[in-house]
mmCIF file of C-alpha atoms and ligand atoms in Angstrom:
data_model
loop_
_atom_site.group_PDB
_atom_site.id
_atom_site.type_symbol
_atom_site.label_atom_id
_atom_site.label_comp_id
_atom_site.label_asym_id
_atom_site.label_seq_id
_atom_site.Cartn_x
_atom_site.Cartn_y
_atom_site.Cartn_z
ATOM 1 C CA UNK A 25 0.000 0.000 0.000
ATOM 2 C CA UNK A 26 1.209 3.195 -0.810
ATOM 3 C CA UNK A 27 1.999 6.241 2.084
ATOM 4 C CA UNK A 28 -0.356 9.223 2.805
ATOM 5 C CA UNK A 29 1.953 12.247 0.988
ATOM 6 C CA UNK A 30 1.954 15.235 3.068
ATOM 7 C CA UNK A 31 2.252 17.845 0.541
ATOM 8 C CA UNK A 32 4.168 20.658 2.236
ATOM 9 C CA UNK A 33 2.981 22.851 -0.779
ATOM 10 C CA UNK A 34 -0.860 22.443 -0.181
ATOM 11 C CA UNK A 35 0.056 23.398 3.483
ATOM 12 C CA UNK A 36 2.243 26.418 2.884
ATOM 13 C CA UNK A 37 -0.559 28.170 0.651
ATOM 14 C CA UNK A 38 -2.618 27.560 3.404
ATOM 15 C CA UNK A 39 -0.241 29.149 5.901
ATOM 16 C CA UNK A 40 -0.118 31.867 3.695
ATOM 17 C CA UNK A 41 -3.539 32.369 3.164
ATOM 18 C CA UNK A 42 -3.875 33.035 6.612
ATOM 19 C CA UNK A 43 -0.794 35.811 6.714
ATOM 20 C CA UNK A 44 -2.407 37.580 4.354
ATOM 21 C CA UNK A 45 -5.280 38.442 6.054
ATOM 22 C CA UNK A 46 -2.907 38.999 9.641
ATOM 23 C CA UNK A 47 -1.263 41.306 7.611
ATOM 24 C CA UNK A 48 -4.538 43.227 6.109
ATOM 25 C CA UNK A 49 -5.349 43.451 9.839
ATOM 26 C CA UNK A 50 -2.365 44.907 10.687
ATOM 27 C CA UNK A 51 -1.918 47.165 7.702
ATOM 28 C CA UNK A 52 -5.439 48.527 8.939
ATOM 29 C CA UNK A 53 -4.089 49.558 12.039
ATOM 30 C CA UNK A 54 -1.417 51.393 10.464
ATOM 31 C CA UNK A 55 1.069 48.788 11.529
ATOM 32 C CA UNK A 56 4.064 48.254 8.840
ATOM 33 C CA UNK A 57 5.170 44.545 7.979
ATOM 34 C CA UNK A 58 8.169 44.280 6.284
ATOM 35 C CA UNK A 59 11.114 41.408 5.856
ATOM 36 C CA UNK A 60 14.654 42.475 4.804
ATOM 37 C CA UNK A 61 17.211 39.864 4.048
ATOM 38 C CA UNK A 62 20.719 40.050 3.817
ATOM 39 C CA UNK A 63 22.494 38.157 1.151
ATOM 40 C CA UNK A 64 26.400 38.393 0.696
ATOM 41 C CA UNK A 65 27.846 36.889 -2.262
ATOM 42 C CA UNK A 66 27.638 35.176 -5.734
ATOM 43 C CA UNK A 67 26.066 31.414 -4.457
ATOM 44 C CA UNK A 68 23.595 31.093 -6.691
ATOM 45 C CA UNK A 69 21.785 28.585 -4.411
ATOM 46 C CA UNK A 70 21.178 31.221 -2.027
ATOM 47 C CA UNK A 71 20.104 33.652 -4.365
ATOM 48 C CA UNK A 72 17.522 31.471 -5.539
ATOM 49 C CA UNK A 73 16.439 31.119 -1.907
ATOM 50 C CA UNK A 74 16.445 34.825 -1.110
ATOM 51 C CA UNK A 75 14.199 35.476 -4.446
ATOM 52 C CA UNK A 76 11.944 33.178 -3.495
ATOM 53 C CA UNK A 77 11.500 34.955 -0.047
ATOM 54 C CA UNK A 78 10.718 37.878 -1.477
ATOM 55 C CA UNK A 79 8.500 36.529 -4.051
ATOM 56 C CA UNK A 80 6.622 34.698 -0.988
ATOM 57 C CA UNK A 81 6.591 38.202 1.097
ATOM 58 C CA UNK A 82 5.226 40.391 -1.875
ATOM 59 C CA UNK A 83 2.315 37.449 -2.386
ATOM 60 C CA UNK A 84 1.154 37.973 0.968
ATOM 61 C CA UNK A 85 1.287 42.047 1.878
ATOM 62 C CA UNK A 86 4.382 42.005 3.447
ATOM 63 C CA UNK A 87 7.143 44.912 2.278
ATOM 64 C CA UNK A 88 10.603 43.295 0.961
ATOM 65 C CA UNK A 89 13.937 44.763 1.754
ATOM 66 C CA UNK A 90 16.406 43.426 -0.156
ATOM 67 C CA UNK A 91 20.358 43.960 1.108
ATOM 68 C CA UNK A 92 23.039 42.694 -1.149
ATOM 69 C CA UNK A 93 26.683 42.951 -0.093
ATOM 70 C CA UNK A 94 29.369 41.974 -2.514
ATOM 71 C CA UNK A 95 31.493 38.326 -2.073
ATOM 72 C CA UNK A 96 34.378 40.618 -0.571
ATOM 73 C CA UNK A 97 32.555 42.489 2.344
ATOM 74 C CA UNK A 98 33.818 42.831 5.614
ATOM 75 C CA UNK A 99 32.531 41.360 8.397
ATOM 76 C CA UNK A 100 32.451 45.056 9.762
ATOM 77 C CA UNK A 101 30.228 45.698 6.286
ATOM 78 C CA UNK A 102 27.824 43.021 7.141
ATOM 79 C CA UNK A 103 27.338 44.404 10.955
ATOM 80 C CA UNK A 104 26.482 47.470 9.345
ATOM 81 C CA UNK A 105 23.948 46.250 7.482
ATOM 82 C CA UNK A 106 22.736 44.612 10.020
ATOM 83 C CA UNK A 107 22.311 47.390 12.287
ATOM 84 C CA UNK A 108 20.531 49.758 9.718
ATOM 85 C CA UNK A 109 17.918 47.297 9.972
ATOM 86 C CA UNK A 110 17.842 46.751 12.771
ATOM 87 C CA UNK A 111 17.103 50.497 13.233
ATOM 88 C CA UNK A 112 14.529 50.593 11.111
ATOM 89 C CA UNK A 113 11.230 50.582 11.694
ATOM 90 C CA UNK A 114 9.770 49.479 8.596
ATOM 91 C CA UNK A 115 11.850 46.073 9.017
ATOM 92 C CA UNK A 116 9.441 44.008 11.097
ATOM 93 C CA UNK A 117 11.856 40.994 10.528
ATOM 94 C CA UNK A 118 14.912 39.762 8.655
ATOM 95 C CA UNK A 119 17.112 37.124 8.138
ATOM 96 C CA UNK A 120 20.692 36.597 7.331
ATOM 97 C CA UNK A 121 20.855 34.366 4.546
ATOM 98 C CA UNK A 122 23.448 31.613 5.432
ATOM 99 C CA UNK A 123 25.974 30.020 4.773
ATOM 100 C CA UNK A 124 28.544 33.661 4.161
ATOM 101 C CA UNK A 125 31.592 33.424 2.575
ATOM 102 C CA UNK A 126 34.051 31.763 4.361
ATOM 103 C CA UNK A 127 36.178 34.783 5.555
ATOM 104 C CA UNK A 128 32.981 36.196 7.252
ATOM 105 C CA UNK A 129 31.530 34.840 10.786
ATOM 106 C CA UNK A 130 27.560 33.704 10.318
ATOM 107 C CA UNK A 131 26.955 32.969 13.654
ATOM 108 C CA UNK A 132 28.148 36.808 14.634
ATOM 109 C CA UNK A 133 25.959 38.330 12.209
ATOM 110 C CA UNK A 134 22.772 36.418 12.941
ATOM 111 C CA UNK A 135 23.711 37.403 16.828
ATOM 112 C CA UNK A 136 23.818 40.910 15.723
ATOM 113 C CA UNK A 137 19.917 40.266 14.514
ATOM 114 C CA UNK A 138 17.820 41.994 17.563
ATOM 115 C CA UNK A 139 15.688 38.812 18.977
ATOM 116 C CA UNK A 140 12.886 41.495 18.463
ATOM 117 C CA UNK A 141 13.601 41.150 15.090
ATOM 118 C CA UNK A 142 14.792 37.632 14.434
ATOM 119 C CA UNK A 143 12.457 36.086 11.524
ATOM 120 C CA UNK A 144 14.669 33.020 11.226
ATOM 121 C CA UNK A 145 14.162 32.086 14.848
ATOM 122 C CA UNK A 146 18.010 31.515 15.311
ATOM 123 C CA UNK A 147 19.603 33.806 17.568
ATOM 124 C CA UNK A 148 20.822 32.525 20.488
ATOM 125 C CA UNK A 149 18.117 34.199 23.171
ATOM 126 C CA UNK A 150 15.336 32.914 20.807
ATOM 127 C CA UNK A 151 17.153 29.172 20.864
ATOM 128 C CA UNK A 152 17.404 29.704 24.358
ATOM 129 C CA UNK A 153 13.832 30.708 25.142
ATOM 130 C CA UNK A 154 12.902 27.686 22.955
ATOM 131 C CA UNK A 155 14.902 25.456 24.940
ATOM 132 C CA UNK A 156 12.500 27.141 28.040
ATOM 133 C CA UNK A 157 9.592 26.660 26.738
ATOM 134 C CA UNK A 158 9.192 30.039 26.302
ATOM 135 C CA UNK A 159 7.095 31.739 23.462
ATOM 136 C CA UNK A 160 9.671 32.904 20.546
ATOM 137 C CA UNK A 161 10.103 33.441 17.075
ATOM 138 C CA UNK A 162 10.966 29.401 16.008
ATOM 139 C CA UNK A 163 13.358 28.077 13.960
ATOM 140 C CA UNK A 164 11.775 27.898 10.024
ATOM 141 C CA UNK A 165 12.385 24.653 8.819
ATOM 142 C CA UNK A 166 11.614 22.607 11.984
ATOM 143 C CA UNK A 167 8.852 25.089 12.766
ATOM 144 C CA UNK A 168 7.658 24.077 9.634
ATOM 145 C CA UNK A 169 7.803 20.515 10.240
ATOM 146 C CA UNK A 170 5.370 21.092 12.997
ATOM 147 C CA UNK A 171 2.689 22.801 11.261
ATOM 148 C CA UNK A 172 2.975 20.004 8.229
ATOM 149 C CA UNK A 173 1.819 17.420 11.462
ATOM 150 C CA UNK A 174 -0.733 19.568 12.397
ATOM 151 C CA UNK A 175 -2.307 20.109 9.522
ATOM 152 C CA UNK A 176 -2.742 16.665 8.414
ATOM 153 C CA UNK A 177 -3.604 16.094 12.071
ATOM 154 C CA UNK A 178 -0.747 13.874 13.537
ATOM 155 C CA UNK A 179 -0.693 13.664 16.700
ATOM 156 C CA UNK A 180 2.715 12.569 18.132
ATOM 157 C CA UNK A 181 1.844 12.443 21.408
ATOM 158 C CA UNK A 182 3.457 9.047 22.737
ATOM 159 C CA UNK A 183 4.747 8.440 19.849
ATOM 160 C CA UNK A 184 8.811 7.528 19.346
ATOM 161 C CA UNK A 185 10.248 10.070 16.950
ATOM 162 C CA UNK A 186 13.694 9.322 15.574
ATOM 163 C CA UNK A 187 15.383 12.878 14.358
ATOM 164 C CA UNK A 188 18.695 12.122 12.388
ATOM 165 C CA UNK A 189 20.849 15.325 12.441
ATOM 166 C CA UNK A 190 21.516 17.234 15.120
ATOM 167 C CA UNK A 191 22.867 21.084 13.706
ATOM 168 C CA UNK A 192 21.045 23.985 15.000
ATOM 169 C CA UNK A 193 19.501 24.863 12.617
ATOM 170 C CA UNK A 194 17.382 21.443 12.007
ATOM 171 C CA UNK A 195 17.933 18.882 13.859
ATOM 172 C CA UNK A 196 18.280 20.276 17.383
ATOM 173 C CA UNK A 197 15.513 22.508 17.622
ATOM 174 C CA UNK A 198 13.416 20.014 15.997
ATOM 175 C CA UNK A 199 13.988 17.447 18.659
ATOM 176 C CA UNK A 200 12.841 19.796 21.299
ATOM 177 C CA UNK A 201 10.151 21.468 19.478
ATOM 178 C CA UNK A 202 8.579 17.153 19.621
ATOM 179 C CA UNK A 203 9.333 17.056 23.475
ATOM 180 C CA UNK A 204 8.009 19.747 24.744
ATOM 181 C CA UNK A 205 5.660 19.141 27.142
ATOM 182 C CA UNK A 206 2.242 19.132 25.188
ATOM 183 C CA UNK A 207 3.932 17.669 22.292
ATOM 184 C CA UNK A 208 5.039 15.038 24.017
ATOM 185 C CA UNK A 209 6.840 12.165 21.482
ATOM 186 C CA UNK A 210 9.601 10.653 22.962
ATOM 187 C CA UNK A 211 12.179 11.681 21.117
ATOM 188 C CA UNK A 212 15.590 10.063 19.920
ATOM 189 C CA UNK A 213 18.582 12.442 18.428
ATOM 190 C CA UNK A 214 20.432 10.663 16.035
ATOM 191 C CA UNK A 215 23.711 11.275 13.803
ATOM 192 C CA UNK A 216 26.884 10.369 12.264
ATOM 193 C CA UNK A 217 28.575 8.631 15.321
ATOM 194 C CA UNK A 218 25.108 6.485 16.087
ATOM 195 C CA UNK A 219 25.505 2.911 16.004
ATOM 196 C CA UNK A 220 23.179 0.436 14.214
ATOM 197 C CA UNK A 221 21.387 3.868 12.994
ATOM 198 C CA UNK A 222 18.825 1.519 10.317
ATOM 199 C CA UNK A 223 17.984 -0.254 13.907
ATOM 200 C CA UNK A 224 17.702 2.779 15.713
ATOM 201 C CA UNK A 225 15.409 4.312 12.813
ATOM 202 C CA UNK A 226 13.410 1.166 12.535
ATOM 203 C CA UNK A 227 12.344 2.037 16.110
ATOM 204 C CA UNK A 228 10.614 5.121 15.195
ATOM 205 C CA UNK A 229 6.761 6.161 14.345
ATOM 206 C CA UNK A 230 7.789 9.367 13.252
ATOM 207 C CA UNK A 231 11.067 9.619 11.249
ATOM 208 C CA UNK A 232 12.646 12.751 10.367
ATOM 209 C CA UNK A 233 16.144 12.925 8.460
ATOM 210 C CA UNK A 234 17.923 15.761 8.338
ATOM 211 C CA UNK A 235 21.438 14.748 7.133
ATOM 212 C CA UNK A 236 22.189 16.071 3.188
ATOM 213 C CA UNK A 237 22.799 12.259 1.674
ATOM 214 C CA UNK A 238 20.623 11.705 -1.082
ATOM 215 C CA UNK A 239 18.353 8.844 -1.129
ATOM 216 C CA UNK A 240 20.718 6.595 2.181
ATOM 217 C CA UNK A 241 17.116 6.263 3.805
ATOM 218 C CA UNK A 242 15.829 3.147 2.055
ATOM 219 C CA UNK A 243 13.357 0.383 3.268
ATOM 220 C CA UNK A 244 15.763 -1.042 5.727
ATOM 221 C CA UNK A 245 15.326 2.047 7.535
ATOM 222 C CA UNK A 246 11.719 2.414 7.817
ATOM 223 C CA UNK A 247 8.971 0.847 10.286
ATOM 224 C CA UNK A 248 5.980 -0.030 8.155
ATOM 225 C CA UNK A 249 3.148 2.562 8.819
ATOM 226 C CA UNK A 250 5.612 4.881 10.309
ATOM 227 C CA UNK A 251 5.418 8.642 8.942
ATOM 228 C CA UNK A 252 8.234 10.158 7.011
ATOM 229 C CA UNK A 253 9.726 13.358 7.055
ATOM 230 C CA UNK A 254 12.436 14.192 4.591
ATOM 231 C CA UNK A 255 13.931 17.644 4.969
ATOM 232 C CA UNK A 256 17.039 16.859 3.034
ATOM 233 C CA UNK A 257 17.683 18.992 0.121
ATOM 234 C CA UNK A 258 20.325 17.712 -2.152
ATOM 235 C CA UNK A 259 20.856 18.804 -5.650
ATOM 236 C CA UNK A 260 21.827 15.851 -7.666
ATOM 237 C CA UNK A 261 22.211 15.251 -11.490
ATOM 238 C CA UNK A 262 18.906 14.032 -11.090
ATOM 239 C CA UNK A 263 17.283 17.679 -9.857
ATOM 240 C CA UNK A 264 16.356 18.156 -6.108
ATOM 241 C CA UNK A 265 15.907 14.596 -3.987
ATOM 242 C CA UNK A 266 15.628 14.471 -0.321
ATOM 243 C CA UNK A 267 17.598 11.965 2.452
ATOM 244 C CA UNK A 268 15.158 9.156 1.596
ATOM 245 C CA UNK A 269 14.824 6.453 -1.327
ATOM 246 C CA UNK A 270 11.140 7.728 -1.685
ATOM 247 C CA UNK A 271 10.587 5.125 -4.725
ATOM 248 C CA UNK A 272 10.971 2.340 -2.199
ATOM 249 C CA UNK A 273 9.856 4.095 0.807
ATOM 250 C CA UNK A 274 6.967 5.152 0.017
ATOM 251 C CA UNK A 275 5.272 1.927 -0.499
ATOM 252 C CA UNK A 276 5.749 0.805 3.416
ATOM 253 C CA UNK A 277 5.447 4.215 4.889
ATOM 254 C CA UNK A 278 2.234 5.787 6.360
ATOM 255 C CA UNK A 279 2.544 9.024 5.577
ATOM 256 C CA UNK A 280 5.923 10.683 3.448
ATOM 257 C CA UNK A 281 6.859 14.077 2.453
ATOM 258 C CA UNK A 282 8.161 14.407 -1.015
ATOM 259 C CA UNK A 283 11.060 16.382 -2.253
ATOM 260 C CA UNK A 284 10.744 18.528 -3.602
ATOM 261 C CA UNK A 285 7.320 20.128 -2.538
ATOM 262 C CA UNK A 286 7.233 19.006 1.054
ATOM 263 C CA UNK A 287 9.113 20.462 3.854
ATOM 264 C CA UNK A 288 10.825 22.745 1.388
ATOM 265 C CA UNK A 289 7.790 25.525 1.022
ATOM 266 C CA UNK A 290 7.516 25.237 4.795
ATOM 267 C CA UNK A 291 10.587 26.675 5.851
ATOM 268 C CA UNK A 292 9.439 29.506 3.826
ATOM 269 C CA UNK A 293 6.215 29.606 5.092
ATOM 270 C CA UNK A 294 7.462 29.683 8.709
ATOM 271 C CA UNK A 295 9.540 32.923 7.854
ATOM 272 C CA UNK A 296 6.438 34.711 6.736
ATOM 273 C CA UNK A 297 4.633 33.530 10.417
ATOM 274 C CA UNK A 298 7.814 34.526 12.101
ATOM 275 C CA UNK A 299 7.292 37.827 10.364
ATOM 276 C CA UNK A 300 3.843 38.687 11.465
ATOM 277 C CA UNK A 301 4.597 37.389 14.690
ATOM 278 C CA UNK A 302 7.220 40.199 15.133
ATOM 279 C CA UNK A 303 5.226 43.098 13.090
ATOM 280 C CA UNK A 304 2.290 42.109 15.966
ATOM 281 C CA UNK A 305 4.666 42.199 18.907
ATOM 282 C CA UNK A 306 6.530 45.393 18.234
ATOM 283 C CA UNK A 307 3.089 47.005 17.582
ATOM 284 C CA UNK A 308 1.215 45.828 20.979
HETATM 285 P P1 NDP B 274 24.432 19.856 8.636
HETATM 286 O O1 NDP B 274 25.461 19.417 7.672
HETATM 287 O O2 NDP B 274 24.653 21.038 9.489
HETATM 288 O O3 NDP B 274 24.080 18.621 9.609
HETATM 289 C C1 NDP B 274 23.932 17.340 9.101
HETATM 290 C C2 NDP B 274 23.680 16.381 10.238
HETATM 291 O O4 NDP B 274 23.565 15.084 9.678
HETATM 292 C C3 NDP B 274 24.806 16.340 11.263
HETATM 293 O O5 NDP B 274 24.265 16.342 12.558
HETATM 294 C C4 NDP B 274 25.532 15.019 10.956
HETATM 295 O O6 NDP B 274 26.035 14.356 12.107
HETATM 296 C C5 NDP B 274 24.395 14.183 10.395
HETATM 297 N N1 NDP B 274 24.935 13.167 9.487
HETATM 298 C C6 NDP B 274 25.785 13.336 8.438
HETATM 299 N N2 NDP B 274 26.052 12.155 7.861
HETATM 300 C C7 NDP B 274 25.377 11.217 8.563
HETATM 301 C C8 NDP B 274 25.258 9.821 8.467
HETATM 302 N N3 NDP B 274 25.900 9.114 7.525
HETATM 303 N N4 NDP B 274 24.491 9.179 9.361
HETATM 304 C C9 NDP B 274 23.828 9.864 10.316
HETATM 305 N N5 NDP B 274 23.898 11.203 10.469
HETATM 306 C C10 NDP B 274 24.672 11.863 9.596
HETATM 307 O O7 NDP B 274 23.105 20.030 7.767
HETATM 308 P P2 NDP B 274 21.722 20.812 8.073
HETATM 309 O O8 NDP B 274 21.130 20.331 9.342
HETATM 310 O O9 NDP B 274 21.897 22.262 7.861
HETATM 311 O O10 NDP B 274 20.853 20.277 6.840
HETATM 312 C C11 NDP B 274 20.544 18.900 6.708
HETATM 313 C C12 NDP B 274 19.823 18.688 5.388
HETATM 314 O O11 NDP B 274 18.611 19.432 5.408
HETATM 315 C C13 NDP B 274 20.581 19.203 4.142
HETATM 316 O O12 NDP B 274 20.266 18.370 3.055
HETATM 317 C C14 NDP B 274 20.005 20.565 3.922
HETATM 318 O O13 NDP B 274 20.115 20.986 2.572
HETATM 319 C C15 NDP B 274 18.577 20.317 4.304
HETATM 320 N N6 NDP B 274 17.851 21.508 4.709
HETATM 321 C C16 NDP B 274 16.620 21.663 4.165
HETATM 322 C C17 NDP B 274 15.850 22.733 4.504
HETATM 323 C C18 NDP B 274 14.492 22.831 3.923
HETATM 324 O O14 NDP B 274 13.902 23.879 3.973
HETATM 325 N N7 NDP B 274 13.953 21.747 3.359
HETATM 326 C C19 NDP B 274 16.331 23.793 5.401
HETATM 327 C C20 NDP B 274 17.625 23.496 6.007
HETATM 328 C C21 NDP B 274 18.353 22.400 5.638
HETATM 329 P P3 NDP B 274 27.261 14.934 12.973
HETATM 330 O O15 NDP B 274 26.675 16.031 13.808
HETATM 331 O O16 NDP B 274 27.683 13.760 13.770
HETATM 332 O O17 NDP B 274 28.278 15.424 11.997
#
């Protein structure tokens, strides 16, 4: 029998359906919502990302500001840039768009990002309040992940979740964001240096790879019934593919997310919450 797919797309144009009219409602009250990004460098990949965040921004009402710093800017450049917007009031949100050239420190700039105005969710007071339990702007893609569950109404309470990857910009936050009390899946972090990891992953309900290796989640790795959730990106001769062998997968799994068009569109969609999240705070 073939999996459930948990189309990522469907549930970002529903996200955004609903920003739209948040941000109508806050436009009405005079309240400006705006995004900037900064983007240093020639990587295409990350232009492409960037484009798309504006194109998502502009569908919904929200104002794009759009910083570009050549490949050979100072870190003191990008600080700069950083703190003209965060000056600003127009700029409800932004984002650094990583990785930076490898002469420049990423993890400075997105700590320069006010917390008031962190739309990726990544600064350090906003990982820390999430590790709390404390309301905060969350991380996009696992954020994202979340709101993919809920809409096709998965509950995960007791369930064993399996999260292979453990950066901070995935894999950690997304293992929390499952146990927090109220989510409540008991919840595995897996990686490179985890033995018997198709054993380990075999034990989970709700499997969620987040490792950039095309297609090494096959069968072998996979519970029958259990759900699926690829956020691997890799670009291959083949196009985009995620961390799973969907071909095979997808005929024991429950429920899958495809790539491309699953968790993808929800990172993006989380950035545009994040946004209006900010816009409402700063204005309250
Ligand atoms: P990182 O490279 O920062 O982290 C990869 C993680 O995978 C590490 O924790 C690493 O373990 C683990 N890993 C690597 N090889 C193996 C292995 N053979 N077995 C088990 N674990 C392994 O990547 P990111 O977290 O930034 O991204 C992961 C993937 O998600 C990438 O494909 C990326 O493109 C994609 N991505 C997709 C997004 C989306 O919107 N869909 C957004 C962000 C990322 P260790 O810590 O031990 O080295």
């Amino acid at each position: 029998m073939s999996a459930q797919i948990l189309s990522g797309k469907e549930v970002a144009e529903a996200v955004k359906s609903r920003v739209r009219s948040d941000v109508a409602a806050l436009k009405a009250r005079g309240v400006d919502v705006g995004l900037a990004t900064v983007l240093v460098g020639d990587d295409p990949a990350s232009h492409t990302y960037v484009r798309f965040k504006h194109r998502d921004a502009e569908e919904v009402g929200i104002t794009s500001i759009d910083v570009k710093l050549p490949a050979d800017a100072t870190q003191a450049q990008v600080l700069a840039a950083v703190d003209e917007l965060n000056a600003r009031p127009d700029v409800s949100g932004m984002i650094v768009q990583l990785p930076l050239p490898d002469h420049l420190d990423g993890e400075a700039a997105v700590e320069r990002v006010l917390p008031t105005k962190d739309a990726d969710g990544l600064h350090p007071f906003n990982l820390g309040r999430l590790l709390l339990d404390k309301p905060a702007p969350l991380p996009a893609t696992p954020s994202g992940v979340m709101t993919i569950l809920d809409h096709y109404g998965i509950d995960v309470s007791g369930m064993t979740a399996v999260v292979v990857g453990r950066s901070f910009l995935v894999g950690r936050p997304m293992a929390l964001m499952l146990g927090a009390k109220g989510v409540d899946a008991t919840v595995i972090q897996a990686h490179s240096r985890t033995p018997d990891l198709a054993e380990v992953c075999r034990s989970a309900d709700l499997l969620i790879t987040a490792v950039g290796r095309p297609g090494m989640f096959d069968a072998s790795y996979v519970k029958p019934g259990a759900i699926v959730i690829d956020v691997g990106t890799n670009r291959t001769d083949d196009g985009l593919v995620g961390d799973v062998a969907f071909g095979e997968v997808v005929e024991i799994a429950g429920a899958i997310t495809p790539v491309p068009g699953g968790v993808g569109p929800m990172t993006r969609a989380s950035l545009l919450t994040n946004t209006v999240a900010l816009a409402t705070a700063a204005s309250s």
